[in-house]
Short mmCIF file of C-alpha atoms and ligand atoms in Angstrom, two decimals:
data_model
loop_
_atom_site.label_atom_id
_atom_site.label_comp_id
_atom_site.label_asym_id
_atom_site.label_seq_id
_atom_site.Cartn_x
_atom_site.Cartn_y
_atom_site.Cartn_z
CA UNK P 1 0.00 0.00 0.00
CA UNK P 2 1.59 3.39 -0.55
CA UNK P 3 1.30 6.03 1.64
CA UNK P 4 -0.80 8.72 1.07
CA UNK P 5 1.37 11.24 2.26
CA UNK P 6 4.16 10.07 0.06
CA UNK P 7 2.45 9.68 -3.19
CA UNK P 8 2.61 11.98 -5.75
CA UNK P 9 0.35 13.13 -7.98
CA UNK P 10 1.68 12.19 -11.47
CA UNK P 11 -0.06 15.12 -12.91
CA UNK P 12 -2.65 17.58 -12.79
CA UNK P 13 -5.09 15.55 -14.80
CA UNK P 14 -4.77 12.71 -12.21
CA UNK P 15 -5.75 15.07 -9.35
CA UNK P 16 -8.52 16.31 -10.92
CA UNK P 17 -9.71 12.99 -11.04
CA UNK P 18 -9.57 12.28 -7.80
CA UNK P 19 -10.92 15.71 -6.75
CA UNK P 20 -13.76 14.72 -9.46
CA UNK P 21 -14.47 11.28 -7.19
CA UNK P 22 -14.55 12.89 -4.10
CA UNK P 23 -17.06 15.57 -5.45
CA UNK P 24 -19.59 12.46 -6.59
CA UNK P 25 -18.44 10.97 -3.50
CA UNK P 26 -19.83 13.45 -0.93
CA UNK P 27 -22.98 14.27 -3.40
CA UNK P 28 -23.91 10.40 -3.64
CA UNK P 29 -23.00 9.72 -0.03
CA UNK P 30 -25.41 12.61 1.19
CA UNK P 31 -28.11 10.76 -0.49
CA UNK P 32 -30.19 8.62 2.57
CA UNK P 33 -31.82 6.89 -0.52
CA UNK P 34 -28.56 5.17 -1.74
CA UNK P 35 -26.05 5.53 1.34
CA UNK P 36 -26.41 4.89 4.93
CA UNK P 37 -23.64 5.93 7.22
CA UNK P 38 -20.45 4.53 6.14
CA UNK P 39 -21.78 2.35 3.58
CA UNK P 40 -20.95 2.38 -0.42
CA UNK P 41 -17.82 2.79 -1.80
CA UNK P 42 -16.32 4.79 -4.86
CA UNK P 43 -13.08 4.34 -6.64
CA UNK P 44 -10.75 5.04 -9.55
CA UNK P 45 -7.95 3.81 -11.38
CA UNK P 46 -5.77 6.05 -12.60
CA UNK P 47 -2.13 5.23 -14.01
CA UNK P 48 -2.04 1.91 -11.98
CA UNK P 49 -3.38 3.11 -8.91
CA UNK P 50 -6.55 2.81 -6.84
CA UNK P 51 -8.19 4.81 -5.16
CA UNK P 52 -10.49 3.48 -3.12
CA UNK P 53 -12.78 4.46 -0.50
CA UNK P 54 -11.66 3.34 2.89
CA UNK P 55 -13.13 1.16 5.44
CA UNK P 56 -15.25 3.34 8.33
CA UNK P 57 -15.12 6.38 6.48
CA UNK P 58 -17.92 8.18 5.38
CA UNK P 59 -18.38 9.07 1.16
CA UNK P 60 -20.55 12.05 2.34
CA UNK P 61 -17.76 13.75 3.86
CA UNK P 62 -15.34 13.22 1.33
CA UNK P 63 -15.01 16.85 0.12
CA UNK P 64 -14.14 17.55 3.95
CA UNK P 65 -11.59 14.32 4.95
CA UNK P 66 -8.98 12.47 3.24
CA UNK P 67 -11.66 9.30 2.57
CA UNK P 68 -9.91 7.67 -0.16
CA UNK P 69 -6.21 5.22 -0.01
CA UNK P 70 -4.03 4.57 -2.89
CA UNK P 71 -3.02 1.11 -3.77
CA UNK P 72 -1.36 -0.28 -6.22
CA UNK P 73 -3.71 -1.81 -8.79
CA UNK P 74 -1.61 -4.69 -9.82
CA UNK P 75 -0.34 -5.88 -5.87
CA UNK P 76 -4.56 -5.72 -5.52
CA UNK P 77 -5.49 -8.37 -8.08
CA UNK P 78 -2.23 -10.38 -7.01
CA UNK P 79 -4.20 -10.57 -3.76
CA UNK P 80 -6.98 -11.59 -5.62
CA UNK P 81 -5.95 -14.03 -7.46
CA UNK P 82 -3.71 -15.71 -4.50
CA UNK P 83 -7.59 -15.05 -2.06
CA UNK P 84 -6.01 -12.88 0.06
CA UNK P 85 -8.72 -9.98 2.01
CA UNK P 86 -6.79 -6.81 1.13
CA UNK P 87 -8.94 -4.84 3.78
CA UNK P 88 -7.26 -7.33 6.48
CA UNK P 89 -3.93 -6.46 5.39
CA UNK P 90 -2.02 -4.98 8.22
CA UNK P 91 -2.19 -1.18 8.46
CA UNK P 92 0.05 1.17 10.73
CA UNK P 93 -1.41 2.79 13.36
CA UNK P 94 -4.17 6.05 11.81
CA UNK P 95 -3.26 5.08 8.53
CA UNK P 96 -6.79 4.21 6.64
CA UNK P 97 -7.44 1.06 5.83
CA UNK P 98 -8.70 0.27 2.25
CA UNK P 99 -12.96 -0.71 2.04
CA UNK P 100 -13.31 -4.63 2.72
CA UNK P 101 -15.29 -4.29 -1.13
CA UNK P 102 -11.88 -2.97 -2.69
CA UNK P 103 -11.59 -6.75 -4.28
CA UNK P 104 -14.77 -5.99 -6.29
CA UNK P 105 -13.82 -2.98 -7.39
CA UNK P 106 -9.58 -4.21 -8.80
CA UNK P 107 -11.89 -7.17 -10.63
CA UNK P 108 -13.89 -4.56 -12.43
CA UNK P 109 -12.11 -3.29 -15.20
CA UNK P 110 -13.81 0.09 -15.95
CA UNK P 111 -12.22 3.16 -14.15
CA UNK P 112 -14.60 4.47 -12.26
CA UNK P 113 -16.89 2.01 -10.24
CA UNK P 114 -19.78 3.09 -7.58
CA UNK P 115 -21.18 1.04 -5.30
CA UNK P 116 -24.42 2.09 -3.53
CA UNK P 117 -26.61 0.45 -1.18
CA UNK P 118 -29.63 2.09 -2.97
CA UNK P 119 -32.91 1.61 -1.04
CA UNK P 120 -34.34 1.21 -4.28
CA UNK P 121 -32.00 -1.43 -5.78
CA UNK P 122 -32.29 -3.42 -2.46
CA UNK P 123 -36.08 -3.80 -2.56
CA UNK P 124 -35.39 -5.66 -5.54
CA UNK P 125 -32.21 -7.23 -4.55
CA UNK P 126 -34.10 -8.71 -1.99
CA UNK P 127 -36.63 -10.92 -4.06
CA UNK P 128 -36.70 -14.26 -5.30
CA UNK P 129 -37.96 -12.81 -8.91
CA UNK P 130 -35.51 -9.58 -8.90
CA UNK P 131 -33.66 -10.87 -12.01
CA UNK P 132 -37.81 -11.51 -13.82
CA UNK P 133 -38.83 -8.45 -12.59
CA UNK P 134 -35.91 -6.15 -13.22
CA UNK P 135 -35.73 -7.65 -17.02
CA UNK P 136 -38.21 -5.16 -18.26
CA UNK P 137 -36.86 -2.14 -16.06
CA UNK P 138 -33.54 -2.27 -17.00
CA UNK P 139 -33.77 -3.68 -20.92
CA UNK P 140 -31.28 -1.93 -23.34
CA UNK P 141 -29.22 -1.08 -20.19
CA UNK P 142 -25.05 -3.70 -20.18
CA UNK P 143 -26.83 -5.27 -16.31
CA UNK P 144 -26.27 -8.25 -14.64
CA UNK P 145 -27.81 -10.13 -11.35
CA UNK P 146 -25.11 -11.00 -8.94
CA UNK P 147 -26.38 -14.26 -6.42
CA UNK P 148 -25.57 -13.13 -3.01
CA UNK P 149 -22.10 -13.72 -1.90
CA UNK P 150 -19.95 -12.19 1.44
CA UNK P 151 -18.12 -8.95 0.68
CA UNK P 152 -14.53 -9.64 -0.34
CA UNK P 153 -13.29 -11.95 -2.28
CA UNK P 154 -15.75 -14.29 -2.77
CA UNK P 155 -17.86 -11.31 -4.29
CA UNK P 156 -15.43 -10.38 -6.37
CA UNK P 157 -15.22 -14.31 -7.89
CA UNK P 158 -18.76 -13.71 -8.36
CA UNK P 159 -18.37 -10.95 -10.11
CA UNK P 160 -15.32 -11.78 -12.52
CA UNK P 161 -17.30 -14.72 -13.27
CA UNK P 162 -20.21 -12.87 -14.43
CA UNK P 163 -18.06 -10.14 -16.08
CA UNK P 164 -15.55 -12.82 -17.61
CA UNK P 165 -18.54 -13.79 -20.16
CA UNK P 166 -19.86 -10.21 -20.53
CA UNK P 167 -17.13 -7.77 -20.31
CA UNK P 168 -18.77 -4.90 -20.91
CA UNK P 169 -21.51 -5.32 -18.04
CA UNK P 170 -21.39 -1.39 -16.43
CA UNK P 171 -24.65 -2.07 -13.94
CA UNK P 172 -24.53 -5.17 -11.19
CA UNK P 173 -27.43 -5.79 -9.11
CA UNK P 174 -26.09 -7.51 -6.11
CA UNK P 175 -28.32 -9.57 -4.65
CA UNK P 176 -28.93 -9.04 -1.11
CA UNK P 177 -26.92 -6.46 -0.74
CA UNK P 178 -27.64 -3.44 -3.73
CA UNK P 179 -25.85 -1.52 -6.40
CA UNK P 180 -22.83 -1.35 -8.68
CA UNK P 181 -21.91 1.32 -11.45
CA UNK P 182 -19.43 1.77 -13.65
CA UNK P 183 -18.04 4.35 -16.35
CA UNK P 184 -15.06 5.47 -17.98
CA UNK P 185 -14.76 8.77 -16.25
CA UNK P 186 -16.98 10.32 -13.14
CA UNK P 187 -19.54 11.86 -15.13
CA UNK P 188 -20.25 8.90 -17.10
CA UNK P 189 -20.83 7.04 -13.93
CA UNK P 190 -23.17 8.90 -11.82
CA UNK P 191 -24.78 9.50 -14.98
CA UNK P 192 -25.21 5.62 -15.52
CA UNK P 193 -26.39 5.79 -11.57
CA UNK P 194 -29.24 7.90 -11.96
CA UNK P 195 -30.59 6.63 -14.52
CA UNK P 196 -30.76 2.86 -13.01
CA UNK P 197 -32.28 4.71 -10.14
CA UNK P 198 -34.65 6.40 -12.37
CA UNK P 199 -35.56 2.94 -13.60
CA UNK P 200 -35.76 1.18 -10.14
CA UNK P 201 -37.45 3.90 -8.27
CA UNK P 202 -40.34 2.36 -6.64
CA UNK P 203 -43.11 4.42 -4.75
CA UNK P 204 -42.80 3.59 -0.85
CA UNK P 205 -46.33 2.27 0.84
CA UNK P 206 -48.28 5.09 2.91
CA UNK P 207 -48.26 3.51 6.78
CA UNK P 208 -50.57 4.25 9.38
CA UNK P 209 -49.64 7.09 11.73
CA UNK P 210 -48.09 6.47 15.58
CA UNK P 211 -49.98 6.25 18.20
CA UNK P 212 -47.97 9.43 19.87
CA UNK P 213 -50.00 8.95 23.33
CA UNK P 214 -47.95 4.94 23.70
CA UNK P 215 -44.83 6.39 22.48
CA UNK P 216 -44.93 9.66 24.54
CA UNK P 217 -45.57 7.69 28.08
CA UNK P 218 -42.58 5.18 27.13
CA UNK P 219 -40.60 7.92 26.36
CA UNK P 220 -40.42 9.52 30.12
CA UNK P 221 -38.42 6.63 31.14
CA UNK P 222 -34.81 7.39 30.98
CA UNK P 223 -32.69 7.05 27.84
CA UNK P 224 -35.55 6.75 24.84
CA UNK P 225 -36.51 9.26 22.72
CA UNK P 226 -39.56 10.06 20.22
CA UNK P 227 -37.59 9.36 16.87
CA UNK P 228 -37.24 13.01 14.73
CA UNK P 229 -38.09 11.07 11.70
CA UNK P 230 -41.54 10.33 10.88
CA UNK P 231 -40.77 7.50 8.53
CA UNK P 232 -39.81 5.61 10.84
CA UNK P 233 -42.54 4.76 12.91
CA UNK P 234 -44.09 2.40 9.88
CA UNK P 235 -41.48 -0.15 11.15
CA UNK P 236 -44.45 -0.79 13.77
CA UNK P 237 -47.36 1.05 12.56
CA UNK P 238 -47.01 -1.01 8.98
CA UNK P 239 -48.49 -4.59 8.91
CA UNK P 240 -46.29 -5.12 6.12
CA UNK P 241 -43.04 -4.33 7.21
CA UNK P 242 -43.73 -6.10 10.42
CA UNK P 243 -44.28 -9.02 8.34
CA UNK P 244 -41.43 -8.50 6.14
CA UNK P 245 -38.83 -8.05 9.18
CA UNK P 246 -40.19 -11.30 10.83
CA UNK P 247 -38.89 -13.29 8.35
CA UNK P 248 -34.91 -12.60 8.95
CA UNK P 249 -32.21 -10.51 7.85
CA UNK P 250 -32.71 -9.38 4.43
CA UNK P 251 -28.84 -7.47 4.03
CA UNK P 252 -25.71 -7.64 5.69
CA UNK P 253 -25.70 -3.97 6.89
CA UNK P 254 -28.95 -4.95 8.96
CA UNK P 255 -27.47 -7.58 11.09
CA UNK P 256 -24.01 -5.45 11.31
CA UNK P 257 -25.87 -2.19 12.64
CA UNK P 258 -29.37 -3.70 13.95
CA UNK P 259 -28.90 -7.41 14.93
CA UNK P 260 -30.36 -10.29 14.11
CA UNK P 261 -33.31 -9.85 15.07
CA UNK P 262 -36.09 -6.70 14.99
CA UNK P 263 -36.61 -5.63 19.23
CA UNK P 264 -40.70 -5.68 18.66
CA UNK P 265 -42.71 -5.06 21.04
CA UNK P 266 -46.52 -6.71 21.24
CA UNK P 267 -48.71 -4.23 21.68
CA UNK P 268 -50.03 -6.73 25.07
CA UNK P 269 -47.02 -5.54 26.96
CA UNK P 270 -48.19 -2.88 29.28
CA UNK P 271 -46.39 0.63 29.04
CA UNK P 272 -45.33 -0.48 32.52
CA UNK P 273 -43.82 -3.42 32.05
CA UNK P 274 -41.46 -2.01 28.68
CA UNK P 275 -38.19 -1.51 30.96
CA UNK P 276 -38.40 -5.17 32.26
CA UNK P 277 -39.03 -6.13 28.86
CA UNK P 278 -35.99 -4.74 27.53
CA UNK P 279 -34.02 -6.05 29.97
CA UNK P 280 -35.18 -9.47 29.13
CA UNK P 281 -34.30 -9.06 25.97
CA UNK P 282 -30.53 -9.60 26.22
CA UNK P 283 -29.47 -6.03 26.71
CA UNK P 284 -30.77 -2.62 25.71
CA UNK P 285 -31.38 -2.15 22.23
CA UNK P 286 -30.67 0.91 20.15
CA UNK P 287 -34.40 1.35 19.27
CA UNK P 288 -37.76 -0.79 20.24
CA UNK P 289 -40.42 -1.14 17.49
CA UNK P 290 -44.34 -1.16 19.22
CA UNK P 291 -46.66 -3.31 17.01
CA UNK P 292 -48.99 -0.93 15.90
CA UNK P 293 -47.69 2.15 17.52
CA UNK P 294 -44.75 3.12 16.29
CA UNK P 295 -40.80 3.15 16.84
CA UNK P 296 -39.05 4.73 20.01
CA UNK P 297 -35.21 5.46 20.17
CA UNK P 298 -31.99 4.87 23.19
CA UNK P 299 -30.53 7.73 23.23
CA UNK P 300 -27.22 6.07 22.81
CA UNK P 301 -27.78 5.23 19.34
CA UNK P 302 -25.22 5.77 16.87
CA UNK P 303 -25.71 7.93 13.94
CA UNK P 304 -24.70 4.34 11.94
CA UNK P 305 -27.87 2.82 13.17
CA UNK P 306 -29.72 5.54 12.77
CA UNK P 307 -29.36 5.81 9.13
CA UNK P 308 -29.13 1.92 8.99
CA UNK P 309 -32.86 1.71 10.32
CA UNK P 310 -34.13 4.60 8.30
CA UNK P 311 -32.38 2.95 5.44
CA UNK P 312 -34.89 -0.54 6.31
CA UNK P 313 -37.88 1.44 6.54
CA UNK P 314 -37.42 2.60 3.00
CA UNK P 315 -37.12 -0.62 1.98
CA UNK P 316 -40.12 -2.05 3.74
CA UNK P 317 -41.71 0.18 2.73
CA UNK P 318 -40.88 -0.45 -1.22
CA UNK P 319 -41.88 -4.35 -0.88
CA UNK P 320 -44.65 -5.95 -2.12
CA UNK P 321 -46.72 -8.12 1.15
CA UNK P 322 -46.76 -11.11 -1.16
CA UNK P 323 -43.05 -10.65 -2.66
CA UNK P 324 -41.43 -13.62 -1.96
CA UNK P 325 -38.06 -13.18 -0.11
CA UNK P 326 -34.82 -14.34 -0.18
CA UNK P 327 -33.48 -14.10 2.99
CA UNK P 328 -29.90 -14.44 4.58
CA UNK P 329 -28.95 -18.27 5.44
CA UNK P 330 -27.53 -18.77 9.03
CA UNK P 331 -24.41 -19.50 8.02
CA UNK P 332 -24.75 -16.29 5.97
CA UNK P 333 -25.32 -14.07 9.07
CA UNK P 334 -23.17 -15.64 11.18
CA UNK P 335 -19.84 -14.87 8.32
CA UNK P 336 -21.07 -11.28 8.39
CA UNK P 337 -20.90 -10.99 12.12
CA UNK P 338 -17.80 -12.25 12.21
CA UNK P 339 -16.07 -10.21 9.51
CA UNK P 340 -17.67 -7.23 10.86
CA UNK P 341 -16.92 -7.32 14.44
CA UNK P 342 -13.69 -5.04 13.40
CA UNK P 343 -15.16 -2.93 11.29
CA UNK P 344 -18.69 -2.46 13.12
CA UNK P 345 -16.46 -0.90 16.69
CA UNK P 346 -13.79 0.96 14.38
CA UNK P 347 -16.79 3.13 12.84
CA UNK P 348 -18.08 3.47 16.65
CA UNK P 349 -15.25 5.30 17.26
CA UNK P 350 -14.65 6.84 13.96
CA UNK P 351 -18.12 8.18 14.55
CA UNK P 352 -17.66 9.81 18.13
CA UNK P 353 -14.56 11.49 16.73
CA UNK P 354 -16.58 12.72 13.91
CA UNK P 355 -19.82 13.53 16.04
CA UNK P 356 -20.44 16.95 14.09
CA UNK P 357 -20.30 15.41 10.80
CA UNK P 358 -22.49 12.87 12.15
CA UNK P 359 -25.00 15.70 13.11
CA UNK P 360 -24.82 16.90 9.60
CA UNK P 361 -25.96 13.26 7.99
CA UNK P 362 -28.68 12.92 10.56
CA UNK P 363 -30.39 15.82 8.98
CA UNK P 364 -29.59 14.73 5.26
CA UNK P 365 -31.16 11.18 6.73
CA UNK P 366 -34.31 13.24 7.88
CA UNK P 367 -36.69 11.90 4.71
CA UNK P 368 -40.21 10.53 3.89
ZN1 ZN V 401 -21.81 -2.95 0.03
#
């Protein structure tokens, strides 16, 4: 890996593509609808170098940190090709530490690649007839449908396989997980982006309103708050949703930020008895959902989960009630749980050091 610090610009047309990628990074990372906290990644290769996003780091704040590290494209696929994680690779101490998804983007060989978890995308990503149903939406457009597969390398064989018969595939739906774009230059690219998002835009479900007089007596105990965004309530108010977050973990960044499973509430638990219920419940959680009423926040939760929540509520909200799912396996959850142990307490920390950026992307998050 070189060192930031060290490397030199080899001319004024390579900085100005980097500047270029940070400018679509912070504008596509501010977006709630296709970034959640320190999700996505960008990148470009430029003169045998990539840039890449790096892990814990935020895309929305790219125009205001040093987001992006500099490897050398050709040690990358080495790594590759010999299944070696470049994200585990040792890193000294404050030195960034390239995206665990830099594999996919060294296998793709267009410059400029976008990944996205797109609320949009997801919805579809999510069911068992996304490639059927997507056929129509995204005809005349180089796509393909990636089967689910852990970030890293064995995402990146999936892709190269996919890509290896198809090389000029610019749009991956990843299944389970969301979006990849990819262009010759920036503008290309985010062009290419909106326009799949254009395509897959799907109208979210209206949801029954709180019931503000169960929320506001839960929320005199200590530590939980009414949520600021409205949206969120149809986690419990919404039959549907309900329904649809019964059935498991539908993305990686669910169980990383939210656990495995949804804290829900039935509406027969007294107000009274909601402390001792929590407690029961292995722990405090960072937010309970009340069937029928509507969500209520810990004050301790992280501007991560925050937008990680909002981000499922989009999505429940975009899903059919008969859609049928494809869920993550057991074995599935369990891999990203232990991958993401590292990453999940590094952006804790990242996060309190960056608590007025966080402020920032709460209010960009504030959408319904
Ligand atoms: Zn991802």
């Amino acid at each position: 890996m070189k060192n930031a610090a060290q490397l030199k610009l080899s001319s004024t047309r390579h900085e100005r593509e980097v500047v270029c990628l940070c400018d679509l990074s912070a504008r596509v990372g501010s977006d709630p609808l296709l970034v959640q906290a320190s999700n996505g990644n960008t990148s470009i290769k430029i003169d045998g170098i990539l840039w890449i996003k790096a892990s814990g780091k935020w895309l929305a704040h790219a125009m205001q940190e040093q987001i992006l590290v500099p490897l050398e494209l050709a040690e990358v696929k080495e790594s590759v090709q010999c299944d070696m994680e470049i994200a585990s690779r040792s890193a000294p101490k404050n030195e960034l530490r390239p995206s665990i998804e830099t594999a996919m983007h060294a296998v793709l060989r267009h410059r400029v690649v976008i990944h996205v978890h797109s609320v949009n995308a997801i919805a579809w990503a999510i069911r068992l007839d996304g490639p059927d149903q997507l056929n129509e939406r995204l005809t005349g457009l180089r796509w393909q449908w990636i089967p689910y597969a852990a970030s890293g390398i064995p995402l990146a064989r999936e892709i190269e396989k996919a890509v290896a018969a198809a090389p000029e595939t610019d749009v991956l739906i990843l299944a389970n997980h969301g979006l990849v774009v990819c262009g010759r230059d920036c503008h290309t690219a985010e062009k290419l982006l909106w326009e799949v998002e254009r395509r897959l835009a799907i109208t979210p479900r209206r949801f029954p309103k709180p019931d503000t007089t169960v929320l506001a007596t839960i929320a005199r105990f200590s530590k939980w708050r009414f949520p600021d965004v409205h949206l969120l309530h149809a986690l419990g108010t919404d039959a549907i949703s309900r329904k649809i977050l019964r059935g498991g973990v539908l993305y990686p960044c669910q169980v990383m930020f939210l656990g495995q499973t949804m804290p829900l509430l039935p509406p027969a638990v007294a107000v009274s008895k909601f402390a001792e219920r929590l407690i029961a419940n292995d722990g405090t959680p960072p937010f309970v959902v009340l069937e029928r009423s509507g969500v209520i926040l810990n004050e301790k939760m992280t501007g991560a989960e925050r937008a990680t929540l909002i981000g499922l509520a989009q999505v429940t909200l975009r899903t059919e009630e008969f859609a049928r799912l494809r869920y993550l396996k057991r074995a599935e959850v369990t891999d990203v749980l232990n991958k993401g142990a590292y990453s999940y307490k590094k952006v804790a920390v990242l996060e309190q050091q960056a608590n007025a950026h966080v402020k920032v992307d709460n209010r960009n998050a504030c959408v319904s």
